PDB file of C-alpha atoms in Angstrom:
ATOM      1  CA  UNK A   1       0.008   0.018   0.121  1.00  0.00           C
ATOM      2  CA  UNK A   2       1.231   3.486  -0.566  1.00  0.00           C
ATOM      3  CA  UNK A   3      -0.865   5.153   2.245  1.00  0.00           C
ATOM      4  CA  UNK A   4       2.090   7.153   3.468  1.00  0.00           C
ATOM      5  CA  UNK A   5       2.873   8.565   0.141  1.00  0.00           C
ATOM      6  CA  UNK A   6      -0.817   9.384  -0.545  1.00  0.00           C
ATOM      7  CA  UNK A   7      -0.823  11.256   2.911  1.00  0.00           C
ATOM      8  CA  UNK A   8       2.206  13.423   1.921  1.00  0.00           C
ATOM      9  CA  UNK A   9       1.075  14.051  -1.421  1.00  0.00           C
ATOM     10  CA  UNK A  10      -2.377  15.228  -0.157  1.00  0.00           C
ATOM     11  CA  UNK A  11      -0.673  17.445   2.639  1.00  0.00           C
ATOM     12  CA  UNK A  12       1.499  19.028  -0.273  1.00  0.00           C
ATOM     13  CA  UNK A  13      -1.517  19.908  -2.130  1.00  0.00           C
ATOM     14  CA  UNK A  14      -3.084  21.150   1.077  1.00  0.00           C
ATOM     15  CA  UNK A  15      -0.051  23.520   1.758  1.00  0.00           C
ATOM     16  CA  UNK A  16      -0.314  24.760  -1.858  1.00  0.00           C
ATOM     17  CA  UNK A  17      -3.838  25.646  -1.610  1.00  0.00           C
ATOM     18  CA  UNK A  18      -3.292  27.326   1.698  1.00  0.00           C
ATOM     19  CA  UNK A  19      -0.607  29.547   0.540  1.00  0.00           C
ATOM     20  CA  UNK A  20      -1.009  29.978  -3.243  1.00  0.00           C
ATOM     21  CA  UNK A  21      -1.505  33.339  -4.460  1.00  0.00           C
ATOM     22  CA  UNK A  22      -5.485  34.107  -4.464  1.00  0.00           C
ATOM     23  CA  UNK A  23      -7.118  35.822  -7.420  1.00  0.00           C
ATOM     24  CA  UNK A  24      -8.879  39.027  -6.251  1.00  0.00           C
ATOM     25  CA  UNK A  25     -12.706  39.027  -6.707  1.00  0.00           C
ATOM     26  CA  UNK A  26     -14.085  41.700  -8.936  1.00  0.00           C
ATOM     27  CA  UNK A  27     -16.945  43.534  -7.473  1.00  0.00           C
ATOM     28  CA  UNK A  28     -19.390  45.796  -9.206  1.00  0.00           C
ATOM     29  CA  UNK A  29     -19.302  49.470  -8.154  1.00  0.00           C
ATOM     30  CA  UNK A  30     -22.922  49.617  -8.126  1.00  0.00           C
ATOM     31  CA  UNK A  31     -23.227  47.426  -4.980  1.00  0.00           C
ATOM     32  CA  UNK A  32     -24.050  49.788  -1.951  1.00  0.00           C
ATOM     33  CA  UNK A  33     -21.745  47.904   0.283  1.00  0.00           C
ATOM     34  CA  UNK A  34     -18.812  47.982  -2.072  1.00  0.00           C
ATOM     35  CA  UNK A  35     -16.192  49.313   0.301  1.00  0.00           C
ATOM     36  CA  UNK A  36     -17.069  46.807   3.096  1.00  0.00           C
ATOM     37  CA  UNK A  37     -17.074  43.832   0.625  1.00  0.00           C
ATOM     38  CA  UNK A  38     -13.651  44.960  -0.914  1.00  0.00           C
ATOM     39  CA  UNK A  39     -12.123  45.104   2.665  1.00  0.00           C
ATOM     40  CA  UNK A  40     -13.326  41.580   3.547  1.00  0.00           C
ATOM     41  CA  UNK A  41     -12.132  40.339   0.313  1.00  0.00           C
ATOM     42  CA  UNK A  42      -8.769  41.777   0.699  1.00  0.00           C
ATOM     43  CA  UNK A  43      -8.544  39.926   4.222  1.00  0.00           C
ATOM     44  CA  UNK A  44      -9.454  36.654   2.673  1.00  0.00           C
ATOM     45  CA  UNK A  45      -6.628  36.980  -0.018  1.00  0.00           C
ATOM     46  CA  UNK A  46      -3.498  35.079   1.325  1.00  0.00           C
ATOM     47  CA  UNK A  47      -0.232  37.115   1.565  1.00  0.00           C
ATOM     48  CA  UNK A  48       2.024  35.159  -0.777  1.00  0.00           C
ATOM     49  CA  UNK A  49       5.037  35.977   1.546  1.00  0.00           C
ATOM     50  CA  UNK A  50       3.267  33.669   4.325  1.00  0.00           C
ATOM     51  CA  UNK A  51       4.709  30.608   2.489  1.00  0.00           C
ATOM     52  CA  UNK A  52       8.119  32.011   2.867  1.00  0.00           C
ATOM     53  CA  UNK A  53       7.550  32.369   6.656  1.00  0.00           C
ATOM     54  CA  UNK A  54       6.157  28.826   6.890  1.00  0.00           C
ATOM     55  CA  UNK A  55       9.142  27.427   5.191  1.00  0.00           C
ATOM     56  CA  UNK A  56      11.629  29.477   7.327  1.00  0.00           C
ATOM     57  CA  UNK A  57       9.912  28.222  10.505  1.00  0.00           C
ATOM     58  CA  UNK A  58      10.082  24.548   9.451  1.00  0.00           C
ATOM     59  CA  UNK A  59      13.909  24.905   8.471  1.00  0.00           C
ATOM     60  CA  UNK A  60      14.615  26.453  11.917  1.00  0.00           C
ATOM     61  CA  UNK A  61      12.639  23.704  13.698  1.00  0.00           C
ATOM     62  CA  UNK A  62      14.420  20.795  11.497  1.00  0.00           C
ATOM     63  CA  UNK A  63      18.045  22.282  11.338  1.00  0.00           C
ATOM     64  CA  UNK A  64      18.174  24.750  14.138  1.00  0.00           C
ATOM     65  CA  UNK A  65      20.010  28.097  13.710  1.00  0.00           C
ATOM     66  CA  UNK A  66      18.167  31.305  12.800  1.00  0.00           C
ATOM     67  CA  UNK A  67      16.218  31.441   9.289  1.00  0.00           C
ATOM     68  CA  UNK A  68      14.976  34.852   8.298  1.00  0.00           C
ATOM     69  CA  UNK A  69      12.921  35.843   5.177  1.00  0.00           C
ATOM     70  CA  UNK A  70      14.504  38.578   2.917  1.00  0.00           C
ATOM     71  CA  UNK A  71      12.814  41.850   2.040  1.00  0.00           C
ATOM     72  CA  UNK A  72       9.884  41.377  -0.308  1.00  0.00           C
ATOM     73  CA  UNK A  73      11.392  43.144  -3.260  1.00  0.00           C
ATOM     74  CA  UNK A  74      14.931  43.283  -4.587  1.00  0.00           C
ATOM     75  CA  UNK A  75      15.717  40.139  -3.095  1.00  0.00           C
ATOM     76  CA  UNK A  76      17.500  38.775  -6.251  1.00  0.00           C
ATOM     77  CA  UNK A  77      15.727  35.380  -5.998  1.00  0.00           C
ATOM     78  CA  UNK A  78      16.619  34.675  -2.202  1.00  0.00           C
ATOM     79  CA  UNK A  79      13.577  34.239   0.006  1.00  0.00           C
ATOM     80  CA  UNK A  80      15.264  33.071   3.082  1.00  0.00           C
ATOM     81  CA  UNK A  81      18.774  33.432   4.693  1.00  0.00           C
ATOM     82  CA  UNK A  82      19.572  30.568   7.156  1.00  0.00           C
ATOM     83  CA  UNK A  83      22.386  30.974   9.621  1.00  0.00           C
ATOM     84  CA  UNK A  84      23.703  27.508  11.193  1.00  0.00           C
ATOM     85  CA  UNK A  85      26.791  27.653  13.301  1.00  0.00           C
ATOM     86  CA  UNK A  86      28.290  30.441  11.723  1.00  0.00           C
ATOM     87  CA  UNK A  87      27.459  29.167   8.004  1.00  0.00           C
ATOM     88  CA  UNK A  88      25.148  30.779   5.545  1.00  0.00           C
ATOM     89  CA  UNK A  89      22.545  28.969   3.650  1.00  0.00           C
ATOM     90  CA  UNK A  90      20.470  30.446   1.084  1.00  0.00           C
ATOM     91  CA  UNK A  91      16.771  29.482   0.122  1.00  0.00           C
ATOM     92  CA  UNK A  92      14.356  30.056  -2.572  1.00  0.00           C
ATOM     93  CA  UNK A  93      10.730  28.828  -2.217  1.00  0.00           C
ATOM     94  CA  UNK A  94       8.097  28.574  -4.910  1.00  0.00           C
ATOM     95  CA  UNK A  95       4.241  27.896  -4.030  1.00  0.00           C
ATOM     96  CA  UNK A  96       3.415  26.009  -7.198  1.00  0.00           C
ATOM     97  CA  UNK A  97       0.602  23.653  -8.019  1.00  0.00           C
ATOM     98  CA  UNK A  98       1.674  19.984  -8.351  1.00  0.00           C
ATOM     99  CA  UNK A  99       1.598  19.841 -11.988  1.00  0.00           C
ATOM    100  CA  UNK A 100       3.750  23.062 -12.552  1.00  0.00           C
ATOM    101  CA  UNK A 101       7.325  21.441 -12.109  1.00  0.00           C
ATOM    102  CA  UNK A 102      10.251  23.655 -11.273  1.00  0.00           C
ATOM    103  CA  UNK A 103      12.623  23.981 -14.256  1.00  0.00           C
ATOM    104  CA  UNK A 104      16.458  24.694 -13.909  1.00  0.00           C
ATOM    105  CA  UNK A 105      16.484  28.460 -14.400  1.00  0.00           C
ATOM    106  CA  UNK A 106      15.363  29.528 -10.739  1.00  0.00           C
ATOM    107  CA  UNK A 107      17.804  26.929  -9.334  1.00  0.00           C
ATOM    108  CA  UNK A 108      20.714  28.614 -11.530  1.00  0.00           C
ATOM    109  CA  UNK A 109      19.671  32.016  -9.934  1.00  0.00           C
ATOM    110  CA  UNK A 110      19.830  30.361  -6.545  1.00  0.00           C
ATOM    111  CA  UNK A 111      23.192  28.941  -7.246  1.00  0.00           C
ATOM    112  CA  UNK A 112      24.582  32.158  -8.413  1.00  0.00           C
ATOM    113  CA  UNK A 113      23.499  33.907  -5.172  1.00  0.00           C
ATOM    114  CA  UNK A 114      25.196  31.135  -3.184  1.00  0.00           C
ATOM    115  CA  UNK A 115      28.467  31.837  -5.105  1.00  0.00           C
ATOM    116  CA  UNK A 116      28.084  35.505  -4.821  1.00  0.00           C
ATOM    117  CA  UNK A 117      27.361  35.583  -0.919  1.00  0.00           C
ATOM    118  CA  UNK A 118      30.112  32.895  -0.266  1.00  0.00           C
ATOM    119  CA  UNK A 119      27.254  30.665   1.231  1.00  0.00           C
ATOM    120  CA  UNK A 120      27.928  27.237   2.265  1.00  0.00           C
ATOM    121  CA  UNK A 121      24.818  25.753   0.429  1.00  0.00           C
ATOM    122  CA  UNK A 122      21.274  26.245  -0.315  1.00  0.00           C
ATOM    123  CA  UNK A 123      17.781  24.820  -0.411  1.00  0.00           C
ATOM    124  CA  UNK A 124      15.000  24.948  -3.076  1.00  0.00           C
ATOM    125  CA  UNK A 125      11.696  24.370  -1.541  1.00  0.00           C
ATOM    126  CA  UNK A 126       8.404  23.987  -3.370  1.00  0.00           C
ATOM    127  CA  UNK A 127       4.968  22.564  -3.128  1.00  0.00           C
ATOM    128  CA  UNK A 128       5.325  20.876  -6.474  1.00  0.00           C
ATOM    129  CA  UNK A 129       8.421  18.798  -7.714  1.00  0.00           C
ATOM    130  CA  UNK A 130      11.291  19.215 -10.305  1.00  0.00           C
ATOM    131  CA  UNK A 131      11.627  18.493 -14.013  1.00  0.00           C
ATOM    132  CA  UNK A 132      14.609  16.359 -15.247  1.00  0.00           C
ATOM    133  CA  UNK A 133      16.701  19.259 -16.333  1.00  0.00           C
ATOM    134  CA  UNK A 134      16.311  20.983 -12.867  1.00  0.00           C
ATOM    135  CA  UNK A 135      17.381  17.566 -11.231  1.00  0.00           C
ATOM    136  CA  UNK A 136      20.409  17.295 -13.494  1.00  0.00           C
ATOM    137  CA  UNK A 137      21.293  21.058 -13.087  1.00  0.00           C
ATOM    138  CA  UNK A 138      21.361  20.929  -9.287  1.00  0.00           C
ATOM    139  CA  UNK A 139      23.339  17.775  -8.891  1.00  0.00           C
ATOM    140  CA  UNK A 140      26.757  18.681  -7.264  1.00  0.00           C
ATOM    141  CA  UNK A 141      25.955  22.284  -6.502  1.00  0.00           C
ATOM    142  CA  UNK A 142      25.401  21.887  -2.999  1.00  0.00           C
ATOM    143  CA  UNK A 143      21.492  22.746  -3.244  1.00  0.00           C
ATOM    144  CA  UNK A 144      19.037  20.542  -1.549  1.00  0.00           C
ATOM    145  CA  UNK A 145      15.926  20.190  -3.596  1.00  0.00           C
ATOM    146  CA  UNK A 146      12.889  19.787  -1.278  1.00  0.00           C
ATOM    147  CA  UNK A 147       9.530  18.836  -3.146  1.00  0.00           C
ATOM    148  CA  UNK A 148       5.953  19.527  -1.769  1.00  0.00           C
ATOM    149  CA  UNK A 149       6.021  15.503  -0.600  1.00  0.00           C
ATOM    150  CA  UNK A 150       9.430  16.249   1.275  1.00  0.00           C
ATOM    151  CA  UNK A 151       8.001  19.434   2.732  1.00  0.00           C
ATOM    152  CA  UNK A 152       4.828  17.710   4.140  1.00  0.00           C
ATOM    153  CA  UNK A 153       7.361  15.064   5.725  1.00  0.00           C
ATOM    154  CA  UNK A 154       9.366  17.795   7.501  1.00  0.00           C
ATOM    155  CA  UNK A 155       6.256  19.623   8.524  1.00  0.00           C
ATOM    156  CA  UNK A 156       4.971  16.447  10.180  1.00  0.00           C
ATOM    157  CA  UNK A 157       8.334  15.826  11.723  1.00  0.00           C
ATOM    158  CA  UNK A 158       8.696  12.760   9.551  1.00  0.00           C
ATOM    159  CA  UNK A 159      12.234  13.728   8.602  1.00  0.00           C
ATOM    160  CA  UNK A 160      14.771  15.129  11.280  1.00  0.00           C
ATOM    161  CA  UNK A 161      17.188  16.929   8.869  1.00  0.00           C
ATOM    162  CA  UNK A 162      17.405  17.829   5.146  1.00  0.00           C
ATOM    163  CA  UNK A 163      20.632  15.974   5.250  1.00  0.00           C
ATOM    164  CA  UNK A 164      18.610  12.605   5.288  1.00  0.00           C
ATOM    165  CA  UNK A 165      19.468  11.463   8.657  1.00  0.00           C
ATOM    166  CA  UNK A 166      17.831   8.166   9.919  1.00  0.00           C
ATOM    167  CA  UNK A 167      14.613   8.314  11.879  1.00  0.00           C
ATOM    168  CA  UNK A 168      13.048   6.170  14.816  1.00  0.00           C
ATOM    169  CA  UNK A 169       9.595   5.105  14.131  1.00  0.00           C
ATOM    170  CA  UNK A 170       7.079   7.619  15.105  1.00  0.00           C
ATOM    171  CA  UNK A 171       3.453   7.852  15.909  1.00  0.00           C
ATOM    172  CA  UNK A 172       2.450   8.046  12.134  1.00  0.00           C
ATOM    173  CA  UNK A 173       4.691   5.103  11.038  1.00  0.00           C
ATOM    174  CA  UNK A 174       2.791   2.920  13.650  1.00  0.00           C
ATOM    175  CA  UNK A 175      -0.530   4.059  12.452  1.00  0.00           C
ATOM    176  CA  UNK A 176       0.194   3.267   8.903  1.00  0.00           C
ATOM    177  CA  UNK A 177       1.870  -0.060   9.623  1.00  0.00           C
ATOM    178  CA  UNK A 178      -1.256  -1.032  11.672  1.00  0.00           C
ATOM    179  CA  UNK A 179      -3.551   0.204   8.636  1.00  0.00           C
ATOM    180  CA  UNK A 180      -1.219  -1.838   6.191  1.00  0.00           C
ATOM    181  CA  UNK A 181      -1.360  -4.833   8.407  1.00  0.00           C
ATOM    182  CA  UNK A 182      -5.041  -4.739   8.566  1.00  0.00           C
ATOM    183  CA  UNK A 183      -5.378  -4.623   4.787  1.00  0.00           C
ATOM    184  CA  UNK A 184      -2.862  -7.248   4.183  1.00  0.00           C
ATOM    185  CA  UNK A 185      -4.857  -9.587   6.643  1.00  0.00           C
ATOM    186  CA  UNK A 186      -8.049  -8.527   5.188  1.00  0.00           C
ATOM    187  CA  UNK A 187      -6.948  -9.679   1.511  1.00  0.00           C
ATOM    188  CA  UNK A 188      -4.506 -12.283   2.232  1.00  0.00           C
ATOM    189  CA  UNK A 189      -5.285 -13.950   5.547  1.00  0.00           C
ATOM    190  CA  UNK A 190      -2.406 -15.860   7.171  1.00  0.00           C
ATOM    191  CA  UNK A 191      -2.261 -19.604   7.046  1.00  0.00           C
ATOM    192  CA  UNK A 192      -2.622 -19.807  10.928  1.00  0.00           C
ATOM    193  CA  UNK A 193      -5.956 -18.094  10.519  1.00  0.00           C
ATOM    194  CA  UNK A 194      -7.275 -20.333   7.703  1.00  0.00           C
ATOM    195  CA  UNK A 195      -6.228 -23.463   9.608  1.00  0.00           C
ATOM    196  CA  UNK A 196      -8.053 -22.492  12.664  1.00  0.00           C
ATOM    197  CA  UNK A 197     -11.079 -22.082  10.858  1.00  0.00           C
ATOM    198  CA  UNK A 198     -10.961 -25.474   9.209  1.00  0.00           C
TER     199      UNK A 198
END
């Protein structure tokens, strides 16, 4: 069963829908309550920079150190600066729908900034995933590519480090193992149970 992967993919989609840029609603000026409606509508539209803050908090929780978002304009493609034990890491984040894969171009901008700022490495974090060229381009550059699936795992605490450290079994692992065992027994009952019924 792929229940774990399905959960993480669903959570990645949920993260995307939570932080994606919302389209403003066009309201007719003939409405007598137009000012109040516009104010309410503006409050509902998500600030796209909240995704950057969300990722920065996860980075701090997972890796420690201090992760801070950059200014909102003129950041040259860097969304987060992360200091760990005196080393600087740079991150770029993209809240894309799962079908829109990241290409190599924004990764090249991140790499350029890593070199320019003499950073130790970087992270590219997205709610989607990466196309083949992006994966090839990033290989060997010291940039960790974090997909929506991976981000959901980090958010749930299923990965302790973006450096792929091993984990002990946690609460969700035990739940999924129990679900998988239940369905395995349901569709493929063990020999012992078959013999006891005879």
